């Protein structure tokens, strides 16, 4: 895939899962749960011990899934994630080196931003989408106001997004939401039920 094709695929459902666990085995299990429930994309945070092993295992076992790496803070981590098979990279903050490294290997990058100034700078650096983090710090109406001035900004609220307010973020102009424990916790059955319910709500919010 070209980068733009990957971005379109990751955001097509208006949500992707974020997995942060005590180890790689748990990361694979949590990812399997939401992927089996119908989610197409999942990000494994590099704060998970053995995260790259989990990324490599998932990409090998599930070639059709969009497995990304999160909490990517520098170029070395970005390259290691790409070599493990990550198809997109996410960071909690703006690191131009991560963007350059991802793009060098054809992988899209979603850096973290919190202000309009950071959004513009990230776009200038070539960001493929913008991770609004932490989303819990502002209401969806904030994004609606910002996008009145920056309609070209593809924003992905993350951090504090819930099943209840995710449709509000989409209605406010977000291209997708990143969701962690609110979506992935509680075992396969519970996660699957939440994914099914959420996808229905997001489809209605478009």
PDB file of C-alpha atoms in Angstrom:
ATOM      1  CA  UNK A   1       0.000   0.000   0.000  1.00  0.00           C
ATOM      2  CA  UNK A   2       0.992   3.606  -0.512  1.00  0.00           C
ATOM      3  CA  UNK A   3       0.914   5.740   2.643  1.00  0.00           C
ATOM      4  CA  UNK A   4      -2.351   7.412   1.719  1.00  0.00           C
ATOM      5  CA  UNK A   5      -3.957   4.027   1.125  1.00  0.00           C
ATOM      6  CA  UNK A   6      -2.884   2.855   4.574  1.00  0.00           C
ATOM      7  CA  UNK A   7      -4.255   6.005   6.206  1.00  0.00           C
ATOM      8  CA  UNK A   8      -7.559   5.547   4.435  1.00  0.00           C
ATOM      9  CA  UNK A   9      -7.724   1.905   5.546  1.00  0.00           C
ATOM     10  CA  UNK A  10      -6.810   2.674   9.172  1.00  0.00           C
ATOM     11  CA  UNK A  11      -9.451   5.402   9.430  1.00  0.00           C
ATOM     12  CA  UNK A  12     -12.169   3.736   7.341  1.00  0.00           C
ATOM     13  CA  UNK A  13     -14.045   2.426  10.392  1.00  0.00           C
ATOM     14  CA  UNK A  14     -13.554   5.727  12.253  1.00  0.00           C
ATOM     15  CA  UNK A  15     -11.787   3.893  15.108  1.00  0.00           C
ATOM     16  CA  UNK A  16      -8.748   1.759  15.825  1.00  0.00           C
ATOM     17  CA  UNK A  17      -7.805  -0.094  18.973  1.00  0.00           C
ATOM     18  CA  UNK A  18      -4.853   0.762  21.209  1.00  0.00           C
ATOM     19  CA  UNK A  19      -3.273  -2.081  23.148  1.00  0.00           C
ATOM     20  CA  UNK A  20      -1.049  -1.516  26.172  1.00  0.00           C
ATOM     21  CA  UNK A  21      -0.447  -4.632  28.277  1.00  0.00           C
ATOM     22  CA  UNK A  22       2.072  -6.162  30.722  1.00  0.00           C
ATOM     23  CA  UNK A  23       3.647  -8.284  27.993  1.00  0.00           C
ATOM     24  CA  UNK A  24       3.580  -9.470  24.381  1.00  0.00           C
ATOM     25  CA  UNK A  25       1.340 -12.478  24.993  1.00  0.00           C
ATOM     26  CA  UNK A  26      -1.371 -10.281  26.490  1.00  0.00           C
ATOM     27  CA  UNK A  27      -0.920  -7.752  23.671  1.00  0.00           C
ATOM     28  CA  UNK A  28      -1.505 -10.412  21.034  1.00  0.00           C
ATOM     29  CA  UNK A  29      -4.560 -11.740  22.889  1.00  0.00           C
ATOM     30  CA  UNK A  30      -6.101  -8.272  23.260  1.00  0.00           C
ATOM     31  CA  UNK A  31      -5.409  -7.488  19.608  1.00  0.00           C
ATOM     32  CA  UNK A  32      -6.904 -10.778  18.486  1.00  0.00           C
ATOM     33  CA  UNK A  33     -10.058 -10.036  20.489  1.00  0.00           C
ATOM     34  CA  UNK A  34     -10.828  -6.731  18.762  1.00  0.00           C
ATOM     35  CA  UNK A  35      -9.701  -7.935  15.332  1.00  0.00           C
ATOM     36  CA  UNK A  36     -11.876 -11.022  15.617  1.00  0.00           C
ATOM     37  CA  UNK A  37     -14.784  -8.747  16.559  1.00  0.00           C
ATOM     38  CA  UNK A  38     -14.465  -6.909  13.247  1.00  0.00           C
ATOM     39  CA  UNK A  39     -12.000  -4.091  13.887  1.00  0.00           C
ATOM     40  CA  UNK A  40      -9.519  -3.666  11.042  1.00  0.00           C
ATOM     41  CA  UNK A  41      -6.713  -1.739  12.753  1.00  0.00           C
ATOM     42  CA  UNK A  42      -4.924  -1.962  16.076  1.00  0.00           C
ATOM     43  CA  UNK A  43      -1.943  -0.118  17.553  1.00  0.00           C
ATOM     44  CA  UNK A  44       0.403  -1.798  20.027  1.00  0.00           C
ATOM     45  CA  UNK A  45       2.069   0.703  22.343  1.00  0.00           C
ATOM     46  CA  UNK A  46       5.842   0.343  22.600  1.00  0.00           C
ATOM     47  CA  UNK A  47       5.488   0.850  26.360  1.00  0.00           C
ATOM     48  CA  UNK A  48       4.342  -2.789  26.353  1.00  0.00           C
ATOM     49  CA  UNK A  49       7.324  -5.023  27.208  1.00  0.00           C
ATOM     50  CA  UNK A  50       8.140  -7.073  24.126  1.00  0.00           C
ATOM     51  CA  UNK A  51       5.844  -4.936  21.991  1.00  0.00           C
ATOM     52  CA  UNK A  52       7.857  -5.497  18.824  1.00  0.00           C
ATOM     53  CA  UNK A  53       7.555  -9.267  19.226  1.00  0.00           C
ATOM     54  CA  UNK A  54       3.795  -8.831  19.447  1.00  0.00           C
ATOM     55  CA  UNK A  55       3.766  -6.636  16.317  1.00  0.00           C
ATOM     56  CA  UNK A  56       5.856  -9.183  14.418  1.00  0.00           C
ATOM     57  CA  UNK A  57       3.701 -12.095  15.527  1.00  0.00           C
ATOM     58  CA  UNK A  58       0.444 -10.373  14.619  1.00  0.00           C
ATOM     59  CA  UNK A  59       1.615  -9.188  11.211  1.00  0.00           C
ATOM     60  CA  UNK A  60       2.823 -12.696  10.378  1.00  0.00           C
ATOM     61  CA  UNK A  61      -0.333 -14.437  11.580  1.00  0.00           C
ATOM     62  CA  UNK A  62      -2.805 -11.836  10.329  1.00  0.00           C
ATOM     63  CA  UNK A  63      -1.458 -10.332   7.089  1.00  0.00           C
ATOM     64  CA  UNK A  64      -4.790  -8.688   6.367  1.00  0.00           C
ATOM     65  CA  UNK A  65      -4.863  -6.749   9.636  1.00  0.00           C
ATOM     66  CA  UNK A  66      -3.534  -3.204   9.976  1.00  0.00           C
ATOM     67  CA  UNK A  67      -1.118  -3.523  12.890  1.00  0.00           C
ATOM     68  CA  UNK A  68       0.632  -0.347  13.987  1.00  0.00           C
ATOM     69  CA  UNK A  69       3.048   0.717  16.702  1.00  0.00           C
ATOM     70  CA  UNK A  70       2.330   3.464  19.226  1.00  0.00           C
ATOM     71  CA  UNK A  71       4.374   5.591  21.630  1.00  0.00           C
ATOM     72  CA  UNK A  72       7.100   5.847  18.986  1.00  0.00           C
ATOM     73  CA  UNK A  73       9.442   8.532  20.311  1.00  0.00           C
ATOM     74  CA  UNK A  74      12.492   8.552  18.036  1.00  0.00           C
ATOM     75  CA  UNK A  75      13.867   7.417  14.721  1.00  0.00           C
ATOM     76  CA  UNK A  76      15.428   4.244  16.136  1.00  0.00           C
ATOM     77  CA  UNK A  77      12.100   3.105  17.570  1.00  0.00           C
ATOM     78  CA  UNK A  78      10.354   4.016  14.318  1.00  0.00           C
ATOM     79  CA  UNK A  79      12.732   1.912  12.229  1.00  0.00           C
ATOM     80  CA  UNK A  80      12.543  -1.021  14.658  1.00  0.00           C
ATOM     81  CA  UNK A  81       8.739  -0.909  14.513  1.00  0.00           C
ATOM     82  CA  UNK A  82       8.730  -0.839  10.716  1.00  0.00           C
ATOM     83  CA  UNK A  83      11.164  -3.755  10.591  1.00  0.00           C
ATOM     84  CA  UNK A  84       8.848  -5.685  12.934  1.00  0.00           C
ATOM     85  CA  UNK A  85       6.023  -5.149  10.446  1.00  0.00           C
ATOM     86  CA  UNK A  86       4.181  -2.086  11.768  1.00  0.00           C
ATOM     87  CA  UNK A  87       2.063  -0.550   9.033  1.00  0.00           C
ATOM     88  CA  UNK A  88       1.544   2.806  10.757  1.00  0.00           C
ATOM     89  CA  UNK A  89       3.301   4.702  13.550  1.00  0.00           C
ATOM     90  CA  UNK A  90       1.737   6.803  16.307  1.00  0.00           C
ATOM     91  CA  UNK A  91       3.419   9.113  18.798  1.00  0.00           C
ATOM     92  CA  UNK A  92       2.099  11.067  21.806  1.00  0.00           C
ATOM     93  CA  UNK A  93       4.085  14.119  20.698  1.00  0.00           C
ATOM     94  CA  UNK A  94       5.640  15.665  17.614  1.00  0.00           C
ATOM     95  CA  UNK A  95       8.993  14.186  16.586  1.00  0.00           C
ATOM     96  CA  UNK A  96      10.014  15.136  13.022  1.00  0.00           C
ATOM     97  CA  UNK A  97      12.589  12.333  13.044  1.00  0.00           C
ATOM     98  CA  UNK A  98       9.814   9.777  13.505  1.00  0.00           C
ATOM     99  CA  UNK A  99       7.914  11.226  10.550  1.00  0.00           C
ATOM    100  CA  UNK A 100      10.999  11.203   8.339  1.00  0.00           C
ATOM    101  CA  UNK A 101      11.894   7.644   9.290  1.00  0.00           C
ATOM    102  CA  UNK A 102       8.389   6.340   8.718  1.00  0.00           C
ATOM    103  CA  UNK A 103       8.137   8.053   5.363  1.00  0.00           C
ATOM    104  CA  UNK A 104      11.539   6.755   4.315  1.00  0.00           C
ATOM    105  CA  UNK A 105      10.022   3.277   4.443  1.00  0.00           C
ATOM    106  CA  UNK A 106       6.581   4.181   3.119  1.00  0.00           C
ATOM    107  CA  UNK A 107       4.822   4.038   6.511  1.00  0.00           C
ATOM    108  CA  UNK A 108       2.378   6.778   7.617  1.00  0.00           C
ATOM    109  CA  UNK A 109       2.927   8.595  10.894  1.00  0.00           C
ATOM    110  CA  UNK A 110       0.373  10.149  13.270  1.00  0.00           C
ATOM    111  CA  UNK A 111       2.222  12.479  15.678  1.00  0.00           C
ATOM    112  CA  UNK A 112       0.643  13.823  18.855  1.00  0.00           C
ATOM    113  CA  UNK A 113      -0.571  17.439  18.991  1.00  0.00           C
ATOM    114  CA  UNK A 114      -2.505  19.516  21.506  1.00  0.00           C
ATOM    115  CA  UNK A 115      -2.764  22.998  19.965  1.00  0.00           C
ATOM    116  CA  UNK A 116      -3.504  24.570  16.576  1.00  0.00           C
ATOM    117  CA  UNK A 117       0.134  25.682  16.405  1.00  0.00           C
ATOM    118  CA  UNK A 118       1.325  22.099  16.815  1.00  0.00           C
ATOM    119  CA  UNK A 119      -1.219  20.930  14.246  1.00  0.00           C
ATOM    120  CA  UNK A 120       0.130  23.320  11.626  1.00  0.00           C
ATOM    121  CA  UNK A 121       3.726  22.410  12.425  1.00  0.00           C
ATOM    122  CA  UNK A 122       2.936  18.692  12.194  1.00  0.00           C
ATOM    123  CA  UNK A 123       1.295  19.197   8.804  1.00  0.00           C
ATOM    124  CA  UNK A 124       4.344  21.157   7.640  1.00  0.00           C
ATOM    125  CA  UNK A 125       6.540  18.251   8.745  1.00  0.00           C
ATOM    126  CA  UNK A 126       4.461  15.903   6.603  1.00  0.00           C
ATOM    127  CA  UNK A 127       2.270  14.180   9.189  1.00  0.00           C
ATOM    128  CA  UNK A 128      -0.283  11.850   7.607  1.00  0.00           C
ATOM    129  CA  UNK A 129      -2.833  12.463  10.386  1.00  0.00           C
ATOM    130  CA  UNK A 130      -2.769  14.189  13.766  1.00  0.00           C
ATOM    131  CA  UNK A 131      -3.247  12.438  17.089  1.00  0.00           C
ATOM    132  CA  UNK A 132      -5.073  14.872  19.383  1.00  0.00           C
ATOM    133  CA  UNK A 133      -3.698  13.875  22.787  1.00  0.00           C
ATOM    134  CA  UNK A 134      -4.988  13.796  25.398  1.00  0.00           C
ATOM    135  CA  UNK A 135      -8.478  14.209  24.006  1.00  0.00           C
ATOM    136  CA  UNK A 136      -9.861  14.235  27.553  1.00  0.00           C
ATOM    137  CA  UNK A 137      -8.427  17.745  27.980  1.00  0.00           C
ATOM    138  CA  UNK A 138     -10.908  19.311  25.540  1.00  0.00           C
ATOM    139  CA  UNK A 139     -14.511  18.670  24.453  1.00  0.00           C
ATOM    140  CA  UNK A 140     -15.488  17.691  20.903  1.00  0.00           C
ATOM    141  CA  UNK A 141     -16.759  21.253  20.372  1.00  0.00           C
ATOM    142  CA  UNK A 142     -13.124  22.418  20.630  1.00  0.00           C
ATOM    143  CA  UNK A 143     -12.219  20.329  17.613  1.00  0.00           C
ATOM    144  CA  UNK A 144     -15.195  21.695  15.692  1.00  0.00           C
ATOM    145  CA  UNK A 145     -13.965  25.239  16.357  1.00  0.00           C
ATOM    146  CA  UNK A 146     -10.380  24.431  15.380  1.00  0.00           C
ATOM    147  CA  UNK A 147     -11.429  22.750  12.168  1.00  0.00           C
ATOM    148  CA  UNK A 148     -13.312  25.886  11.174  1.00  0.00           C
ATOM    149  CA  UNK A 149      -9.847  27.454  10.831  1.00  0.00           C
ATOM    150  CA  UNK A 150      -7.976  24.261   9.845  1.00  0.00           C
ATOM    151  CA  UNK A 151     -10.425  22.172   7.806  1.00  0.00           C
ATOM    152  CA  UNK A 152      -7.507  20.359   6.169  1.00  0.00           C
ATOM    153  CA  UNK A 153      -6.356  18.844   9.483  1.00  0.00           C
ATOM    154  CA  UNK A 154      -7.087  15.074   9.735  1.00  0.00           C
ATOM    155  CA  UNK A 155      -7.463  14.722  13.501  1.00  0.00           C
ATOM    156  CA  UNK A 156      -7.617  11.504  15.533  1.00  0.00           C
ATOM    157  CA  UNK A 157      -8.654  12.152  19.168  1.00  0.00           C
ATOM    158  CA  UNK A 158      -6.980   9.724  21.559  1.00  0.00           C
ATOM    159  CA  UNK A 159      -6.756   9.467  25.318  1.00  0.00           C
ATOM    160  CA  UNK A 160     -10.028   9.464  27.203  1.00  0.00           C
ATOM    161  CA  UNK A 161     -12.239   8.665  24.208  1.00  0.00           C
ATOM    162  CA  UNK A 162     -15.150   6.448  25.234  1.00  0.00           C
ATOM    163  CA  UNK A 163     -17.819   4.462  23.459  1.00  0.00           C
ATOM    164  CA  UNK A 164     -20.282   7.155  24.529  1.00  0.00           C
ATOM    165  CA  UNK A 165     -18.392  10.200  23.243  1.00  0.00           C
ATOM    166  CA  UNK A 166     -16.619   8.723  20.196  1.00  0.00           C
ATOM    167  CA  UNK A 167     -19.606   9.548  17.923  1.00  0.00           C
ATOM    168  CA  UNK A 168     -19.450  13.157  19.176  1.00  0.00           C
ATOM    169  CA  UNK A 169     -15.824  13.399  18.088  1.00  0.00           C
ATOM    170  CA  UNK A 170     -16.673  12.049  14.647  1.00  0.00           C
ATOM    171  CA  UNK A 171     -19.575  14.474  14.353  1.00  0.00           C
ATOM    172  CA  UNK A 172     -17.173  17.298  15.298  1.00  0.00           C
ATOM    173  CA  UNK A 173     -14.920  16.444  12.354  1.00  0.00           C
ATOM    174  CA  UNK A 174     -12.472  13.801  13.583  1.00  0.00           C
ATOM    175  CA  UNK A 175     -11.434  11.324  10.891  1.00  0.00           C
ATOM    176  CA  UNK A 176     -11.198   8.540  13.484  1.00  0.00           C
ATOM    177  CA  UNK A 177     -10.700   7.901  17.195  1.00  0.00           C
ATOM    178  CA  UNK A 178      -7.996   5.906  18.921  1.00  0.00           C
ATOM    179  CA  UNK A 179      -9.394   3.902  21.839  1.00  0.00           C
ATOM    180  CA  UNK A 180      -7.515   1.920  24.462  1.00  0.00           C
ATOM    181  CA  UNK A 181      -8.874   0.188  27.541  1.00  0.00           C
ATOM    182  CA  UNK A 182     -12.374   1.589  26.975  1.00  0.00           C
ATOM    183  CA  UNK A 183     -12.506  -0.718  23.973  1.00  0.00           C
ATOM    184  CA  UNK A 184      -9.979  -3.499  24.508  1.00  0.00           C
ATOM    185  CA  UNK A 185     -10.218  -4.450  28.201  1.00  0.00           C
ATOM    186  CA  UNK A 186     -12.266  -7.165  29.866  1.00  0.00           C
ATOM    187  CA  UNK A 187     -11.512 -10.194  27.734  1.00  0.00           C
ATOM    188  CA  UNK A 188     -12.448 -11.283  24.242  1.00  0.00           C
ATOM    189  CA  UNK A 189     -16.219 -11.448  24.691  1.00  0.00           C
ATOM    190  CA  UNK A 190     -16.560  -8.048  26.364  1.00  0.00           C
ATOM    191  CA  UNK A 191     -14.204  -6.389  23.883  1.00  0.00           C
ATOM    192  CA  UNK A 192     -16.065  -7.949  20.990  1.00  0.00           C
ATOM    193  CA  UNK A 193     -19.409  -6.688  22.226  1.00  0.00           C
ATOM    194  CA  UNK A 194     -18.028  -3.172  22.630  1.00  0.00           C
ATOM    195  CA  UNK A 195     -16.497  -3.187  19.146  1.00  0.00           C
ATOM    196  CA  UNK A 196     -19.785  -4.265  17.589  1.00  0.00           C
ATOM    197  CA  UNK A 197     -21.760  -1.606  19.468  1.00  0.00           C
ATOM    198  CA  UNK A 198     -19.214   1.117  18.712  1.00  0.00           C
ATOM    199  CA  UNK A 199     -19.009   0.444  14.977  1.00  0.00           C
ATOM    200  CA  UNK A 200     -22.772   0.805  14.762  1.00  0.00           C
ATOM    201  CA  UNK A 201     -22.724   4.127  16.611  1.00  0.00           C
ATOM    202  CA  UNK A 202     -19.894   5.515  14.513  1.00  0.00           C
ATOM    203  CA  UNK A 203     -21.601   4.570  11.255  1.00  0.00           C
ATOM    204  CA  UNK A 204     -24.630   6.554  12.375  1.00  0.00           C
ATOM    205  CA  UNK A 205     -22.469   9.558  13.330  1.00  0.00           C
ATOM    206  CA  UNK A 206     -20.809  10.026   9.937  1.00  0.00           C
TER     207      UNK A 206
END
